[in-house]
PDB file of C-alpha atoms in Angstrom:
ATOM      1  CA  UNK A   1       0.147   0.130  -0.011  1.00 64.00           C
ATOM      2  CA  UNK A   2       1.658   3.221  -1.109  1.00 63.00           C
ATOM      3  CA  UNK A   3      -0.213   4.766   1.747  1.00 56.00           C
ATOM      4  CA  UNK A   4       1.576   3.735   4.274  1.00 58.00           C
ATOM      5  CA  UNK A   5       5.255   3.184   2.928  1.00 56.00           C
ATOM      6  CA  UNK A   6       7.720   5.942   5.127  1.00 51.00           C
ATOM      7  CA  UNK A   7      10.432   5.067   2.986  1.00 51.00           C
ATOM      8  CA  UNK A   8      12.086   3.077   0.953  1.00 47.00           C
ATOM      9  CA  UNK A   9      15.715   1.520   0.542  1.00 45.00           C
ATOM     10  CA  UNK A  10      17.125   3.049  -3.136  1.00 44.00           C
ATOM     11  CA  UNK A  11      18.676   0.892  -5.952  1.00 46.00           C
ATOM     12  CA  UNK A  12      21.379   1.200  -6.378  1.00 45.00           C
ATOM     13  CA  UNK A  13      23.892   0.761  -9.298  1.00 48.00           C
ATOM     14  CA  UNK A  14      25.553   3.385 -11.998  1.00 47.00           C
ATOM     15  CA  UNK A  15      27.548   7.181 -11.375  1.00 47.00           C
ATOM     16  CA  UNK A  16      25.565   8.976  -7.994  1.00 46.00           C
ATOM     17  CA  UNK A  17      24.431   5.472  -6.263  1.00 46.00           C
ATOM     18  CA  UNK A  18      22.397   5.950  -3.256  1.00 46.00           C
ATOM     19  CA  UNK A  19      22.590   2.040  -1.596  1.00 48.00           C
ATOM     20  CA  UNK A  20      21.434   1.893   1.747  1.00 47.00           C
ATOM     21  CA  UNK A  21      19.681   5.191   1.441  1.00 49.00           C
ATOM     22  CA  UNK A  22      16.522   6.190   2.875  1.00 49.00           C
ATOM     23  CA  UNK A  23      14.409   7.865   0.158  1.00 53.00           C
ATOM     24  CA  UNK A  24      10.753   9.818   0.352  1.00 65.00           C
ATOM     25  CA  UNK A  25       8.493   7.466  -1.614  1.00 76.00           C
ATOM     26  CA  UNK A  26       7.655   9.940  -3.707  1.00 87.00           C
ATOM     27  CA  UNK A  27       8.769  11.443  -5.902  1.00 90.00           C
ATOM     28  CA  UNK A  28      11.838   9.410  -5.681  1.00 89.00           C
ATOM     29  CA  UNK A  29      13.344   9.781  -9.196  1.00 93.00           C
ATOM     30  CA  UNK A  30      15.332  13.214 -10.076  1.00 93.00           C
ATOM     31  CA  UNK A  31      12.719  13.589 -13.599  1.00 94.00           C
ATOM     32  CA  UNK A  32      10.108  14.646 -11.112  1.00 93.00           C
ATOM     33  CA  UNK A  33      11.685  16.084  -8.098  1.00 93.00           C
ATOM     34  CA  UNK A  34      12.722  18.546 -11.259  1.00 94.00           C
ATOM     35  CA  UNK A  35       9.136  19.483 -11.421  1.00 94.00           C
ATOM     36  CA  UNK A  36       8.083  19.476  -8.125  1.00 92.00           C
ATOM     37  CA  UNK A  37       5.549  16.773  -8.450  1.00 91.00           C
ATOM     38  CA  UNK A  38       3.999  16.208  -4.950  1.00 89.00           C
ATOM     39  CA  UNK A  39       0.780  13.899  -3.917  1.00 88.00           C
ATOM     40  CA  UNK A  40      -0.664  13.806  -0.700  1.00 84.00           C
ATOM     41  CA  UNK A  41      -1.566  10.793   1.916  1.00 78.00           C
ATOM     42  CA  UNK A  42      -4.251  11.032   0.758  1.00 80.00           C
ATOM     43  CA  UNK A  43      -3.639  10.650  -3.015  1.00 84.00           C
ATOM     44  CA  UNK A  44      -1.374   8.074  -2.502  1.00 83.00           C
ATOM     45  CA  UNK A  45      -3.918   5.650  -0.431  1.00 81.00           C
ATOM     46  CA  UNK A  46      -6.271   6.762  -4.058  1.00 82.00           C
ATOM     47  CA  UNK A  47      -3.433   5.042  -6.054  1.00 81.00           C
ATOM     48  CA  UNK A  48      -4.131   1.529  -4.035  1.00 79.00           C
ATOM     49  CA  UNK A  49      -7.798   1.351  -5.132  1.00 77.00           C
ATOM     50  CA  UNK A  50      -9.494  -0.408  -8.029  1.00 71.00           C
ATOM     51  CA  UNK A  51     -11.619   0.441 -10.387  1.00 70.00           C
ATOM     52  CA  UNK A  52     -11.922  -2.708 -12.779  1.00 70.00           C
ATOM     53  CA  UNK A  53     -14.911  -3.937  -9.952  1.00 65.00           C
ATOM     54  CA  UNK A  54     -16.547  -0.929  -8.753  1.00 69.00           C
ATOM     55  CA  UNK A  55     -19.402  -0.916 -10.957  1.00 68.00           C
ATOM     56  CA  UNK A  56     -19.340  -5.414 -10.138  1.00 69.00           C
ATOM     57  CA  UNK A  57     -19.574  -5.557  -6.691  1.00 67.00           C
ATOM     58  CA  UNK A  58     -22.240  -2.698  -6.996  1.00 68.00           C
ATOM     59  CA  UNK A  59     -24.379  -4.886  -9.221  1.00 70.00           C
ATOM     60  CA  UNK A  60     -23.902  -8.266  -7.054  1.00 69.00           C
ATOM     61  CA  UNK A  61     -24.392  -6.310  -3.880  1.00 64.00           C
ATOM     62  CA  UNK A  62     -27.939  -5.189  -5.494  1.00 62.00           C
ATOM     63  CA  UNK A  63     -28.928  -9.062  -6.953  1.00 67.00           C
ATOM     64  CA  UNK A  64     -28.514 -10.052  -3.684  1.00 62.00           C
ATOM     65  CA  UNK A  65     -30.837  -7.849  -1.969  1.00 55.00           C
ATOM     66  CA  UNK A  66     -33.286  -7.942  -4.628  1.00 55.00           C
ATOM     67  CA  UNK A  67     -32.635 -12.213  -4.117  1.00 54.00           C
ATOM     68  CA  UNK A  68     -33.239 -10.935  -0.294  1.00 51.00           C
ATOM     69  CA  UNK A  69     -35.819  -8.840  -0.183  1.00 46.00           C
ATOM     70  CA  UNK A  70     -37.599 -10.341  -3.109  1.00 47.00           C
ATOM     71  CA  UNK A  71     -37.785  -5.921  -4.808  1.00 47.00           C
ATOM     72  CA  UNK A  72     -34.527  -3.479  -4.661  1.00 43.00           C
ATOM     73  CA  UNK A  73     -36.284  -0.770  -4.469  1.00 47.00           C
ATOM     74  CA  UNK A  74     -34.540   3.040  -3.793  1.00 47.00           C
ATOM     75  CA  UNK A  75     -35.088   2.200   0.024  1.00 48.00           C
ATOM     76  CA  UNK A  76     -32.700  -0.739  -0.288  1.00 49.00           C
ATOM     77  CA  UNK A  77     -31.920   0.005  -2.794  1.00 50.00           C
ATOM     78  CA  UNK A  78     -29.753   3.036  -0.286  1.00 53.00           C
ATOM     79  CA  UNK A  79     -28.512   0.080   1.863  1.00 57.00           C
ATOM     80  CA  UNK A  80     -26.257  -1.689  -0.176  1.00 56.00           C
ATOM     81  CA  UNK A  81     -24.328   1.614  -1.152  1.00 68.00           C
ATOM     82  CA  UNK A  82     -24.602   3.680   2.867  1.00 72.00           C
ATOM     83  CA  UNK A  83     -20.985   2.341   3.435  1.00 74.00           C
ATOM     84  CA  UNK A  84     -19.355   5.206   1.588  1.00 78.00           C
ATOM     85  CA  UNK A  85     -22.186   7.382   3.375  1.00 86.00           C
ATOM     86  CA  UNK A  86     -20.610   5.848   6.161  1.00 89.00           C
ATOM     87  CA  UNK A  87     -17.280   6.810   5.714  1.00 87.00           C
ATOM     88  CA  UNK A  88     -17.472  10.226   4.806  1.00 89.00           C
ATOM     89  CA  UNK A  89     -19.666  11.443   7.654  1.00 92.00           C
ATOM     90  CA  UNK A  90     -16.900   9.542  10.151  1.00 92.00           C
ATOM     91  CA  UNK A  91     -14.703  11.299   8.439  1.00 91.00           C
ATOM     92  CA  UNK A  92     -16.434  15.006   9.484  1.00 92.00           C
ATOM     93  CA  UNK A  93     -16.856  13.909  13.162  1.00 92.00           C
ATOM     94  CA  UNK A  94     -13.883  12.571  13.392  1.00 91.00           C
ATOM     95  CA  UNK A  95     -12.730  16.155  11.654  1.00 90.00           C
ATOM     96  CA  UNK A  96     -14.940  17.866  14.421  1.00 90.00           C
ATOM     97  CA  UNK A  97     -14.045  16.411  17.555  1.00 87.00           C
ATOM     98  CA  UNK A  98     -10.614  14.604  17.600  1.00 87.00           C
ATOM     99  CA  UNK A  99      -8.173  16.715  14.331  1.00 85.00           C
ATOM    100  CA  UNK A 100      -5.445  15.512  17.097  1.00 85.00           C
ATOM    101  CA  UNK A 101      -5.624  11.888  15.047  1.00 84.00           C
ATOM    102  CA  UNK A 102      -4.682  13.671  11.194  1.00 80.00           C
ATOM    103  CA  UNK A 103      -1.118  14.957  12.918  1.00 75.00           C
ATOM    104  CA  UNK A 104       0.761  13.195  10.542  1.00 69.00           C
ATOM    105  CA  UNK A 105      -0.760  14.144   7.700  1.00 67.00           C
ATOM    106  CA  UNK A 106      -3.029  11.087   6.933  1.00 70.00           C
ATOM    107  CA  UNK A 107      -6.100   9.759   7.502  1.00 76.00           C
ATOM    108  CA  UNK A 108      -6.810   7.384   9.925  1.00 80.00           C
ATOM    109  CA  UNK A 109      -8.008   4.155   8.933  1.00 77.00           C
ATOM    110  CA  UNK A 110     -11.326   2.415  10.508  1.00 77.00           C
ATOM    111  CA  UNK A 111     -10.179  -1.581  10.157  1.00 69.00           C
ATOM    112  CA  UNK A 112     -12.701  -3.541   9.101  1.00 64.00           C
ATOM    113  CA  UNK A 113     -16.591  -3.447   9.264  1.00 61.00           C
ATOM    114  CA  UNK A 114     -20.220  -3.796   8.357  1.00 57.00           C
ATOM    115  CA  UNK A 115     -22.165  -0.881   8.461  1.00 53.00           C
ATOM    116  CA  UNK A 116     -25.430  -2.182   6.951  1.00 57.00           C
ATOM    117  CA  UNK A 117     -25.705  -4.387   9.451  1.00 60.00           C
ATOM    118  CA  UNK A 118     -24.741  -2.135  12.462  1.00 67.00           C
ATOM    119  CA  UNK A 119     -26.108   0.497  11.790  1.00 84.00           C
ATOM    120  CA  UNK A 120     -24.418   4.783  11.587  1.00 88.00           C
ATOM    121  CA  UNK A 121     -24.528   4.498  15.921  1.00 90.00           C
ATOM    122  CA  UNK A 122     -22.921   0.701  16.000  1.00 89.00           C
ATOM    123  CA  UNK A 123     -20.668   1.789  13.451  1.00 88.00           C
ATOM    124  CA  UNK A 124     -19.683   5.018  14.450  1.00 90.00           C
ATOM    125  CA  UNK A 125     -18.764   3.569  17.630  1.00 88.00           C
ATOM    126  CA  UNK A 126     -16.844   0.147  16.994  1.00 87.00           C
ATOM    127  CA  UNK A 127     -15.164   2.395  14.383  1.00 88.00           C
ATOM    128  CA  UNK A 128     -14.331   5.615  17.792  1.00 89.00           C
ATOM    129  CA  UNK A 129     -13.480   2.434  20.320  1.00 86.00           C
ATOM    130  CA  UNK A 130     -11.057   1.285  17.642  1.00 86.00           C
ATOM    131  CA  UNK A 131      -9.106   4.465  17.075  1.00 87.00           C
ATOM    132  CA  UNK A 132      -8.711   4.918  20.655  1.00 85.00           C
ATOM    133  CA  UNK A 133     -10.472   7.743  20.754  1.00 81.00           C
ATOM    134  CA  UNK A 134     -13.819   6.791  23.953  1.00 75.00           C
ATOM    135  CA  UNK A 135     -12.850   4.909  26.519  1.00 65.00           C
ATOM    136  CA  UNK A 136     -16.076   2.791  27.736  1.00 55.00           C
ATOM    137  CA  UNK A 137     -17.461   5.506  30.137  1.00 56.00           C
ATOM    138  CA  UNK A 138     -17.896   7.896  27.637  1.00 67.00           C
ATOM    139  CA  UNK A 139     -19.342   6.593  24.452  1.00 71.00           C
ATOM    140  CA  UNK A 140     -21.785   9.316  22.717  1.00 82.00           C
ATOM    141  CA  UNK A 141     -25.230   7.782  22.592  1.00 87.00           C
ATOM    142  CA  UNK A 142     -26.233   6.292  19.711  1.00 88.00           C
ATOM    143  CA  UNK A 143     -29.327   8.991  19.315  1.00 91.00           C
ATOM    144  CA  UNK A 144     -26.485  11.936  19.198  1.00 92.00           C
ATOM    145  CA  UNK A 145     -25.163   9.637  16.059  1.00 92.00           C
ATOM    146  CA  UNK A 146     -28.373   9.304  14.664  1.00 91.00           C
ATOM    147  CA  UNK A 147     -28.821  12.744  14.952  1.00 93.00           C
ATOM    148  CA  UNK A 148     -25.399  13.709  13.329  1.00 93.00           C
ATOM    149  CA  UNK A 149     -25.946  11.186  10.669  1.00 92.00           C
ATOM    150  CA  UNK A 150     -29.550  12.676   9.447  1.00 91.00           C
ATOM    151  CA  UNK A 151     -28.135  15.822   7.242  1.00 91.00           C
ATOM    152  CA  UNK A 152     -25.761  12.768   5.682  1.00 89.00           C
ATOM    153  CA  UNK A 153     -28.081  10.476   5.334  1.00 85.00           C
ATOM    154  CA  UNK A 154     -30.594  12.153   2.718  1.00 84.00           C
ATOM    155  CA  UNK A 155     -26.992  13.012   0.377  1.00 85.00           C
ATOM    156  CA  UNK A 156     -25.685   9.780  -0.042  1.00 82.00           C
ATOM    157  CA  UNK A 157     -26.470   9.501  -3.817  1.00 81.00           C
ATOM    158  CA  UNK A 158     -23.706  12.946  -3.883  1.00 87.00           C
ATOM    159  CA  UNK A 159     -21.947  10.323  -1.499  1.00 85.00           C
ATOM    160  CA  UNK A 160     -21.949   7.986  -4.659  1.00 81.00           C
ATOM    161  CA  UNK A 161     -21.494  10.020  -7.551  1.00 84.00           C
ATOM    162  CA  UNK A 162     -17.807  11.379  -5.824  1.00 87.00           C
ATOM    163  CA  UNK A 163     -16.505   7.701  -3.972  1.00 82.00           C
ATOM    164  CA  UNK A 164     -17.437   6.271  -8.314  1.00 82.00           C
ATOM    165  CA  UNK A 165     -15.297  10.017  -9.400  1.00 86.00           C
ATOM    166  CA  UNK A 166     -12.718   9.720  -6.858  1.00 85.00           C
ATOM    167  CA  UNK A 167     -11.861   5.994  -7.749  1.00 83.00           C
ATOM    168  CA  UNK A 168     -11.508   6.576 -11.680  1.00 85.00           C
ATOM    169  CA  UNK A 169      -8.709   8.920  -9.994  1.00 88.00           C
ATOM    170  CA  UNK A 170      -6.761   5.387  -8.651  1.00 86.00           C
ATOM    171  CA  UNK A 171      -5.155   4.119 -11.748  1.00 87.00           C
ATOM    172  CA  UNK A 172      -3.399   7.411 -13.062  1.00 89.00           C
ATOM    173  CA  UNK A 173      -2.414   8.012  -9.648  1.00 90.00           C
ATOM    174  CA  UNK A 174      -1.391   4.393 -10.247  1.00 89.00           C
ATOM    175  CA  UNK A 175       0.341   5.577 -12.991  1.00 90.00           C
ATOM    176  CA  UNK A 176       2.842   7.868 -11.737  1.00 92.00           C
ATOM    177  CA  UNK A 177       3.971   6.506  -8.678  1.00 91.00           C
ATOM    178  CA  UNK A 178       5.395   2.960 -10.901  1.00 91.00           C
ATOM    179  CA  UNK A 179       6.524   5.988 -13.774  1.00 92.00           C
ATOM    180  CA  UNK A 180       8.356   7.789 -11.017  1.00 94.00           C
ATOM    181  CA  UNK A 181      10.264   4.216  -9.868  1.00 91.00           C
ATOM    182  CA  UNK A 182      11.182   2.839 -13.465  1.00 93.00           C
ATOM    183  CA  UNK A 183      12.339   6.783 -13.583  1.00 94.00           C
ATOM    184  CA  UNK A 184      14.558   6.399 -10.504  1.00 93.00           C
ATOM    185  CA  UNK A 185      15.937   2.833 -11.549  1.00 92.00           C
ATOM    186  CA  UNK A 186      16.854   4.085 -15.176  1.00 92.00           C
ATOM    187  CA  UNK A 187      19.078   7.038 -13.953  1.00 93.00           C
ATOM    188  CA  UNK A 188      21.175   4.522 -11.799  1.00 91.00           C
ATOM    189  CA  UNK A 189      21.499   3.112 -14.760  1.00 90.00           C
ATOM    190  CA  UNK A 190      19.322  -0.559 -14.555  1.00 91.00           C
ATOM    191  CA  UNK A 191      16.954  -0.714 -16.899  1.00 91.00           C
ATOM    192  CA  UNK A 192      12.834  -1.513 -15.745  1.00 92.00           C
ATOM    193  CA  UNK A 193       9.765  -1.603 -17.049  1.00 90.00           C
ATOM    194  CA  UNK A 194       6.488  -2.348 -15.796  1.00 90.00           C
ATOM    195  CA  UNK A 195       4.538  -5.516 -16.605  1.00 90.00           C
ATOM    196  CA  UNK A 196       1.146  -6.768 -15.421  1.00 89.00           C
ATOM    197  CA  UNK A 197       0.908  -9.964 -13.967  1.00 89.00           C
ATOM    198  CA  UNK A 198      -3.264 -11.389 -13.547  1.00 87.00           C
ATOM    199  CA  UNK A 199      -6.005 -10.223 -13.924  1.00 82.00           C
ATOM    200  CA  UNK A 200      -7.441  -6.843 -12.340  1.00 79.00           C
ATOM    201  CA  UNK A 201      -9.952  -7.528 -11.367  1.00 75.00           C
ATOM    202  CA  UNK A 202      -8.662 -10.457  -9.213  1.00 79.00           C
ATOM    203  CA  UNK A 203      -7.101  -7.373  -7.248  1.00 76.00           C
ATOM    204  CA  UNK A 204      -5.985  -3.913  -8.435  1.00 73.00           C
ATOM    205  CA  UNK A 205      -2.158  -4.473  -7.145  1.00 77.00           C
ATOM    206  CA  UNK A 206      -1.756  -6.285 -10.640  1.00 83.00           C
ATOM    207  CA  UNK A 207       1.232  -4.846 -11.901  1.00 87.00           C
ATOM    208  CA  UNK A 208       4.950  -5.814 -11.004  1.00 88.00           C
ATOM    209  CA  UNK A 209       8.315  -3.704 -11.478  1.00 89.00           C
ATOM    210  CA  UNK A 210      10.775  -5.694 -13.059  1.00 90.00           C
ATOM    211  CA  UNK A 211      14.059  -4.373 -13.001  1.00 88.00           C
ATOM    212  CA  UNK A 212      17.245  -5.230 -13.749  1.00 87.00           C
ATOM    213  CA  UNK A 213      21.144  -4.333 -14.833  1.00 83.00           C
ATOM    214  CA  UNK A 214      21.342  -6.245 -17.860  1.00 78.00           C
ATOM    215  CA  UNK A 215      18.540  -4.870 -21.016  1.00 72.00           C
ATOM    216  CA  UNK A 216      17.583  -8.141 -22.385  1.00 67.00           C
ATOM    217  CA  UNK A 217      16.269  -9.293 -18.725  1.00 59.00           C
ATOM    218  CA  UNK A 218      13.255  -6.884 -18.688  1.00 59.00           C
ATOM    219  CA  UNK A 219      12.088  -6.746 -22.619  1.00 59.00           C
TER     220      UNK A 219
END
């Protein structure tokens, strides 16, 4: 995961080698440093996502609800997609009441969850406990959390549209990170190329950076 990397070991070779030196995750190449390229921690996180499975996942979830409920009316479709709305509302809550979680410039990870089963109140309390910002004797009431969530609940369509547009950018950001690493290798006399090794619908992390001192090994 690009956003969880804090440093990397530079590859060695060629004039000006920086073997065993710690360098920033992005950019690592002089080519991108010269143009002032930067990516925020949130952009690095987004680069880890894939959009190939997004539509298929939504359709599968809707079909599952249709089979179990007998009909996928608007209110029931909301249940399928409300996970995005839950996370967006939680983000507002954390930024309002717990800004110290963002001290290092990274969005806090709330871990695995099942928002449809828990409801927003259960989802939020579970996330707050995971993040260590509440104790058992200082738990916000379900009524308080539901009151907070009510204005967001009506905006679920907009949240899902935003999430979809955001997902479209993920391959562009990942390509920038990977090309930066290829450029870095080539700047140090190492031949490198990017190769897809399996179907992206299996996992969005389907690219391998293949590098060698011998050009015929990576062609």
